[in-house]
Coordinates of C-alpha atoms and ligand atoms in Angstrom, one line a residue:
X71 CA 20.6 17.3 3.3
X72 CA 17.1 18.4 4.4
X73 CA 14.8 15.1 3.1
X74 CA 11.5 17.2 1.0
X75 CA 8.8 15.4 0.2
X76 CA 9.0 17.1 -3.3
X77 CA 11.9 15.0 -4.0
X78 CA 10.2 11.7 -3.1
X79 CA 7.8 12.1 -5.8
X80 CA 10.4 13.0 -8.4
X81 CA 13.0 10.4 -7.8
X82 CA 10.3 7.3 -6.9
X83 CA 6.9 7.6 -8.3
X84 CA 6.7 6.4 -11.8
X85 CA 5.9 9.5 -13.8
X86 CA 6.7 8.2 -17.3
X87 CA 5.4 4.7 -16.9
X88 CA 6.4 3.7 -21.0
X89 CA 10.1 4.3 -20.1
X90 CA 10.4 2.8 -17.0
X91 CA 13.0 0.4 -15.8
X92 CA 13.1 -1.4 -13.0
X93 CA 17.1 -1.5 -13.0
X94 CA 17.1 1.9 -12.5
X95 CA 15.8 2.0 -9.1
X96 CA 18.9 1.5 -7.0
X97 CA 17.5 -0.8 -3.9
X98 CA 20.2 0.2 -1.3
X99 CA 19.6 3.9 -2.0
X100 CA 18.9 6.1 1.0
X101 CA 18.7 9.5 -0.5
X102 CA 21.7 10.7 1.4
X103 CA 20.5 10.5 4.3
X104 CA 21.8 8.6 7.5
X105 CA 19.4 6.0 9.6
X106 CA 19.2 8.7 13.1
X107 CA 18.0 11.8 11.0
X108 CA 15.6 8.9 9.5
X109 CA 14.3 8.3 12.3
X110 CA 13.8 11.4 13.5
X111 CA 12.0 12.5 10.5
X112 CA 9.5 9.1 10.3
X113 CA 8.7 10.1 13.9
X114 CA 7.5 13.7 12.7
X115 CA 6.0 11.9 9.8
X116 CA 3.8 10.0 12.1
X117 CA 2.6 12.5 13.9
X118 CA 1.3 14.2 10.7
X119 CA -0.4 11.3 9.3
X120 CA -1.9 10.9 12.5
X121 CA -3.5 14.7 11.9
X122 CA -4.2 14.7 8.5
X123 CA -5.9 11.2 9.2
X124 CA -8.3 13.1 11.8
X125 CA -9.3 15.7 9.1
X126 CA -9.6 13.1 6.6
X127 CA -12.5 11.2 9.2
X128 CA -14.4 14.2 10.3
X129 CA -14.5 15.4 6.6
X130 CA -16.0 11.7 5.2
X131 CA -15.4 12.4 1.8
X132 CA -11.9 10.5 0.9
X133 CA -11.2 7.5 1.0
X134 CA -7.6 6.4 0.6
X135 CA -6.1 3.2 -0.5
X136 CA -2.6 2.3 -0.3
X137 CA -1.6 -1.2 -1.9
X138 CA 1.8 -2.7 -1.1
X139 CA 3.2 -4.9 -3.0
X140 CA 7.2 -6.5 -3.1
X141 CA 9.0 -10.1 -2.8
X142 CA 8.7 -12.2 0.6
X143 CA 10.9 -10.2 3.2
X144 CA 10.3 -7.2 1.2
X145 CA 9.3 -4.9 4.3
X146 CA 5.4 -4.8 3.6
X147 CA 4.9 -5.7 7.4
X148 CA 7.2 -3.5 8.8
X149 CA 5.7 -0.5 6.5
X150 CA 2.4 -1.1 7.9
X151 CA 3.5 -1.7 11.4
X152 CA 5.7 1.7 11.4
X153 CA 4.0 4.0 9.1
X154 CA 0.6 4.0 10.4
X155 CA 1.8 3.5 14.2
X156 CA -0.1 6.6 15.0
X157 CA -3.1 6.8 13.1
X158 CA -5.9 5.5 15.2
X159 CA -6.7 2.5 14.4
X160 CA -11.2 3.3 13.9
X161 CA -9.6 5.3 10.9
X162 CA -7.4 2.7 9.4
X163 CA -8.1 -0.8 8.1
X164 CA -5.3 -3.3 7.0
X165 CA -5.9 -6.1 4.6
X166 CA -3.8 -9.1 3.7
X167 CA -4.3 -11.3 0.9
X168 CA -2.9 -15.1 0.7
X169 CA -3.9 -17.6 -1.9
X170 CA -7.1 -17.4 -2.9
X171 CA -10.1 -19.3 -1.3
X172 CA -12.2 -21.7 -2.8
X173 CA -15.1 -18.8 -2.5
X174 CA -12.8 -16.5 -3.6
X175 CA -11.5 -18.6 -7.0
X176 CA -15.5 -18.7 -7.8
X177 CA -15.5 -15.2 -8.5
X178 CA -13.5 -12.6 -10.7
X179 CA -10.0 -11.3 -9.7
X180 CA -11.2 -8.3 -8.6
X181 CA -13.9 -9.5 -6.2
X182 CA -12.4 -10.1 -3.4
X183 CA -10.8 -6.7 -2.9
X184 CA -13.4 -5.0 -4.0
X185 CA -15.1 -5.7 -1.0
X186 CA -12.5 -5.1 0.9
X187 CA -12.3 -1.3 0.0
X188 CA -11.4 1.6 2.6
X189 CA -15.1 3.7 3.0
X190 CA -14.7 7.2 3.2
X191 CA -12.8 8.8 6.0
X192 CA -10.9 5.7 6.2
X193 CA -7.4 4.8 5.2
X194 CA -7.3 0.6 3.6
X195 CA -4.0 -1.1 3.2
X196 CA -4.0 -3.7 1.0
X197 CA -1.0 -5.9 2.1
X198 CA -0.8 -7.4 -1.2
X199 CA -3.7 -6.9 -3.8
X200 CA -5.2 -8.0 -7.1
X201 CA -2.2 -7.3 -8.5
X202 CA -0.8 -10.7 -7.3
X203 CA -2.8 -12.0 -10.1
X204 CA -0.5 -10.2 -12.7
X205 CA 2.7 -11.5 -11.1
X206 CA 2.3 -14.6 -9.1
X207 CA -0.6 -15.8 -11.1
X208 CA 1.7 -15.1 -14.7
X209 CA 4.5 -16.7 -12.8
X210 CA 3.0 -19.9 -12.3
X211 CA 0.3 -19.8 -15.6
X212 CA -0.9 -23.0 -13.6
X213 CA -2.3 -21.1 -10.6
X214 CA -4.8 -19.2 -13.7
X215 CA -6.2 -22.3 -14.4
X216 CA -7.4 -22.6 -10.7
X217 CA -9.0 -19.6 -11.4
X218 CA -12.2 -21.1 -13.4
X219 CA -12.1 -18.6 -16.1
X220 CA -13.6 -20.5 -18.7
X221 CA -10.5 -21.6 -21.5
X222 CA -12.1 -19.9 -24.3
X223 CA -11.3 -16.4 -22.4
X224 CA -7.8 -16.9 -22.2
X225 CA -5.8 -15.5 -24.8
X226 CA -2.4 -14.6 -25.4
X227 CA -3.3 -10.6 -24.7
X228 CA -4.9 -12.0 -20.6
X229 CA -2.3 -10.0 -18.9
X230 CA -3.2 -7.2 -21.0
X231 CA -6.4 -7.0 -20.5
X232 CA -5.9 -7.5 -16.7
X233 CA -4.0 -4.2 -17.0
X234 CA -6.7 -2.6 -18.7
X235 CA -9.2 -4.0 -16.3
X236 CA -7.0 -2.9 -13.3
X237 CA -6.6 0.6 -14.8
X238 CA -10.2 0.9 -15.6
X239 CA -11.1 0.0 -11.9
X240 CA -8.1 2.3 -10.5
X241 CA -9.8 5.2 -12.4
X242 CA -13.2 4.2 -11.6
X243 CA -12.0 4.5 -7.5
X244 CA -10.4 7.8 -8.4
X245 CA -13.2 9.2 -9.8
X246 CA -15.3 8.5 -7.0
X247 CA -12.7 9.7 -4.5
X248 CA -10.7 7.0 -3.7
X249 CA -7.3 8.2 -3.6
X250 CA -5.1 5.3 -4.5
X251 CA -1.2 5.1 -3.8
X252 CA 0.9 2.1 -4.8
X253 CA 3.9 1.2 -3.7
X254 CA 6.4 -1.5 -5.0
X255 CA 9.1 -2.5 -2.2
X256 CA 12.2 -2.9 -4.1
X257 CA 14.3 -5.5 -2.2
X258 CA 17.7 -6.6 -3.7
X259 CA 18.1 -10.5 -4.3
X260 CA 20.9 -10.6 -2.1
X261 CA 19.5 -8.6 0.7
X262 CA 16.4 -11.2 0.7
X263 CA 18.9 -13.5 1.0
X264 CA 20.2 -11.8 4.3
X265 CA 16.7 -11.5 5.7
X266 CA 16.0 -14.9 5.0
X267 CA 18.8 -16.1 6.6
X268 CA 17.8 -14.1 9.4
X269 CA 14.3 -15.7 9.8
X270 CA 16.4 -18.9 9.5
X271 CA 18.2 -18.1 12.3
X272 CA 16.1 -16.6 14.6
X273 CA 13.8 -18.8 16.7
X274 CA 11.6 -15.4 17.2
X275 CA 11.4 -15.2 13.1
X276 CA 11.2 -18.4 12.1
X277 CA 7.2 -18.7 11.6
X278 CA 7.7 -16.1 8.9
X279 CA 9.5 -18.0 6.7
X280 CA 7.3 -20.7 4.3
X281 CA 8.9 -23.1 1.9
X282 CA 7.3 -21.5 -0.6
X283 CA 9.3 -18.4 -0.3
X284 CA 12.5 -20.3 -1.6
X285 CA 10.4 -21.7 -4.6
X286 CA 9.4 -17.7 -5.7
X287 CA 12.9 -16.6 -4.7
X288 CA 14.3 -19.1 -8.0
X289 CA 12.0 -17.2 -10.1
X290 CA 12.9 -14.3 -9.3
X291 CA 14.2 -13.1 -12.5
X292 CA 10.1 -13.5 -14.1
X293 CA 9.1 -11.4 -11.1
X294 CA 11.0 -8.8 -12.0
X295 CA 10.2 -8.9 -15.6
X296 CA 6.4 -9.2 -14.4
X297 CA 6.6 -6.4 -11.6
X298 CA 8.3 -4.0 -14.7
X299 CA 5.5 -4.9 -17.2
X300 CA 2.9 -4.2 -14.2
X301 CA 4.3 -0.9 -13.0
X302 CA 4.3 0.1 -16.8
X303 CA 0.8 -0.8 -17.3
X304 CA -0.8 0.3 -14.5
X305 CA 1.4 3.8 -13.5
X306 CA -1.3 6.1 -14.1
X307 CA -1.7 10.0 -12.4
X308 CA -4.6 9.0 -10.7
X309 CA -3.0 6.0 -9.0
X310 CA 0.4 5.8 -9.7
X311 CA 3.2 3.5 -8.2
X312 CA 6.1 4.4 -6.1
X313 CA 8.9 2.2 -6.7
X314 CA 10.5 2.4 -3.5
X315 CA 14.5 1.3 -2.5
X316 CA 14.0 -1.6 0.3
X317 CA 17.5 -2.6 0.9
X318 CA 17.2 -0.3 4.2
X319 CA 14.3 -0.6 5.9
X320 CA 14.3 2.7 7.7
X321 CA 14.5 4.8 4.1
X322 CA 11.3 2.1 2.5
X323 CA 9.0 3.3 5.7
X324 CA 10.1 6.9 5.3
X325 CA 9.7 7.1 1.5
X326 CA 6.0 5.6 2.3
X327 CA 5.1 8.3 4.7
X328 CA 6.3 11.5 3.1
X329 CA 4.7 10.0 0.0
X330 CA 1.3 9.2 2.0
X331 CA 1.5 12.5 3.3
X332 CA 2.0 14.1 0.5
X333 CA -0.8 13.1 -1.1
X334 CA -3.2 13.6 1.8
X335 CA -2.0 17.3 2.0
X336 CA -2.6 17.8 -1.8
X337 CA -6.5 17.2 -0.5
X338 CA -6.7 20.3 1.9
X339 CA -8.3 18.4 4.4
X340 CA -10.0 20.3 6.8
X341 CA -12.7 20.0 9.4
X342 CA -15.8 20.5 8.9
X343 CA -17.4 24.0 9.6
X344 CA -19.9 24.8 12.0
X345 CA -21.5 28.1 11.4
X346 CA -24.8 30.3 11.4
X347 CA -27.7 28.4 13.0
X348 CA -26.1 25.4 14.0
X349 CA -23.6 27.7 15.8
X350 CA -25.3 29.4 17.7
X351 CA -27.5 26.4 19.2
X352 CA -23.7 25.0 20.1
X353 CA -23.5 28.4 22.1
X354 CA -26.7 27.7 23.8
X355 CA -26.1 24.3 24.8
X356 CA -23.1 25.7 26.6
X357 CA -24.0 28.6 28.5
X358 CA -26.8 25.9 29.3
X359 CA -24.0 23.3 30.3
X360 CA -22.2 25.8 31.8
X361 CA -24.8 27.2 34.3
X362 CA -25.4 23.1 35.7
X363 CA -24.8 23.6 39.1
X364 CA -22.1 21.0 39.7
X365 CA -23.3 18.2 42.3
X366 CA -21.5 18.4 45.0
X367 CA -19.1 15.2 45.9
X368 CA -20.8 13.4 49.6
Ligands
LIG7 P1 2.7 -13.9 2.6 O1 2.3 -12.5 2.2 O2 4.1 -14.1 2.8 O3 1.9 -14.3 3.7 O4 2.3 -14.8 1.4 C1 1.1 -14.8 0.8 C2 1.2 -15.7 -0.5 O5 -0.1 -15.7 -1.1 C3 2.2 -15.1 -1.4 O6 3.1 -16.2 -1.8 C4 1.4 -14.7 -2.6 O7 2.0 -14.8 -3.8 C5 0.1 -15.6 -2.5 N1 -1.0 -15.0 -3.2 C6 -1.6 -13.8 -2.9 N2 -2.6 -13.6 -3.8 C7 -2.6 -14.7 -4.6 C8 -3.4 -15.0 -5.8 N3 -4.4 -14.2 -6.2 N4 -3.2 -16.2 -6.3 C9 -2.2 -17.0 -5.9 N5 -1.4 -16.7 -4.8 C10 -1.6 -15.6 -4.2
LIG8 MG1 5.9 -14.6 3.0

C-alpha cells in the first residue's frame, strides 16, 4: 500500500476533539506497512523536510513549533534524533523540559516556554512542554503547590482553565504565524515495559532510565485519563494533536514527518523573489565579477 500523507491526517490527528478516545488509537498499528518500505520512505521524508526547511528560512515569515509529548520510553528522543536528521541544524532548535527550576516555579506555567519559542524561519521542538503541567502536575496535585500560585486561585475548574489558557496562547501563536503541531507518542504499557527492560539491560542505555520513571509507570492509568482530557481540550485546527501509534518506532518517526511535512507544504513556501531593480544590479555585479581577471597561481 502506497503510505499518503492524506491518510496520516485522517486516521491520527484529532479532528473531532469532543469524541475522542484514547482507546481507539491502536499503539502497535503500522498502517500496513512493513519496517524496509518504512525506511525507505522516512529517508525521502528527510530529504523534503530538509527543502521545505530551506524555503521556510529564506522566506522568514513562519515559524513552526512542534511539541512532543508521551510516557518515559515513548520515542520523543528518537523522533527528534531521526526526523529532523537532515534539516540544518541554524534552522532548527530543540528544547527539553525537566522539572521546573526554582526561577522557573517563580513565574507562570507558561513562562518558561514562552521564551523558548522558534523565531521565524525556524523550526522549535519542544521535547516536552507546558503541557506537562496538565498531566504530571494533575498527577501529582502536590507538584501544583510547588508552583506558588497563591491558594485562593486554585479551584476545582484549575485544569480547565489551564486548557483555556493553553488554547488561548495556541491561537494567539497561530495568529501570528506560528504553525503549531502536536504530537502525543502513544506507547503501550507493555511495550514500555520491554523498553525499560531494555535500558535495564543494556550498560549503553542504562543512564536513561531514572527511578522516577517506575513511580509514573504505576500511575499510568491517571495519565491516560489526563492525556485524553488534554488532547480533548486542547485539539484545535490551528494547532491540533496527532495521536500517534508508538509500539513501533519506525511507523511513530514516519507518521511525524509526513505529518510535518504536510503542514509545511500547506504554506507554499517559496523563496523569496528577486526582480526589477534589485535584479538587474545582481546582473551587474556579475558581469563585473565575471570580468576579474583571475590571479594567476605563483
Ligand atoms: P525526561 O524527559 O525523561 O528527562 O524527564 C523529565 C521529567 O521532568 C519528566 O518526569 C517530567 O514529567 C518532568 N517534568 C517536566 N515538566 C514538568 C513540570 N512542569 N513539573 C513537574 N515535572 C515536570
Ligand atoms: Mg525519562
Amino acid at each position: 500500500m502506497k503510505f499518503k500523507s492524506a491518510d496520516i491526517l485522517k486516521h491520527y490527528r484529532v479532528d473531532a476533539p469532543d469524541r475522542f478516545q484514547l482507546k481507539s488509537v491502536d499503539c502497535a498499528d503500522t498502517g500496513a506497512i512493513d519496517k524496509d518500505a518504512a525506511q525507505s520512505m522516512l529517508a525521502d521524508d528527510v530529504q523534503r523536510l530538509s527543502d521545505l526547511q530551506r524555503r521556510l528560512y529564506a522566506e522568514d515569515r513562519w515559524a513552526v513549533l512542534i511539541v512532543l509529548q508521551g510516557m518515559d520510553a515513548a520515542g520523543k528522543d528518537g523522533v527528534v534524533a531521526h526526523v529532523m536528521s537532515g534539516v540544518n541544524p541554524q534552522g532548527c532548535e530543540v528544547r527539553s523540559f525537566k522539572a521546573p527550576s526554582v526561577e522557573e516555579l517563580d513565574h507562570d506555567f507558561l513562562w518558561r516556554t514562552s521564551t523558548r519559542l522558534p523565531a521565524r524561519g525556524r523550526i522549535g521542538i519542544f521535547n516536552r512542554s507546558y503541557y506537562e503541567d496538565v498531566l504530571v502536575v494533575r498527577v501529582h496535585p502536590e507538584l501544583l503547590r510547588r508552583e506558588k500560585v497563591p491558594g485562593t486561585l486554585i479551584g476545582k475548574n484549575i485544569w480547565e482553565e489551564r486548557f483555556q489558557d493553553i488554547r488561548a496562547f495556541e491561537r494567539h501563536l497561530a495568529r501570528n504565524g506560528t504553525l503549531v503541531l502536536k504530537f502525543f507518542l502513544h506507547v503501550s504499557k507493555e511495550e514500555q515495559r520491554r523498553r525499560f527492560l531494555d535500558r535495564l539491560e543494556d550498560p549503553a542505555k542504562r543512564w536513561k532510565f531514572s527511578m522516577d520513571d517506575i513511580n509514573e509507570r504505576r500511575r499510568w492509568d491517571d495519565y491516560m485519563a489526563a492525556y485524553q482530557e488534554m488532547i480533548r481540550a486542547t485539539s484545535r485546527p490551528g494547532a491540533p494533536w496527532f495521536v500517534v501509534p508508538a509500539d513501533h518506532k519506525w511507523f511513530t518517526r514516519l507518521v511525524v514527518a509526513a505529518a510535518v511535512i504536510e503542514a509545511l507544504e500547506g504554506l507554499g513556501l517559496a523563496f523569496p523573489k528577486i526582480e526589477g531593480a534589485a535584479l538587474e544590479e545582481m546582473h551587474k555585479v556579475r558581469v563585473a565579477l565575471l570580468a576579474e581577471q583571475p590571479r594567476k597561481a605563483r
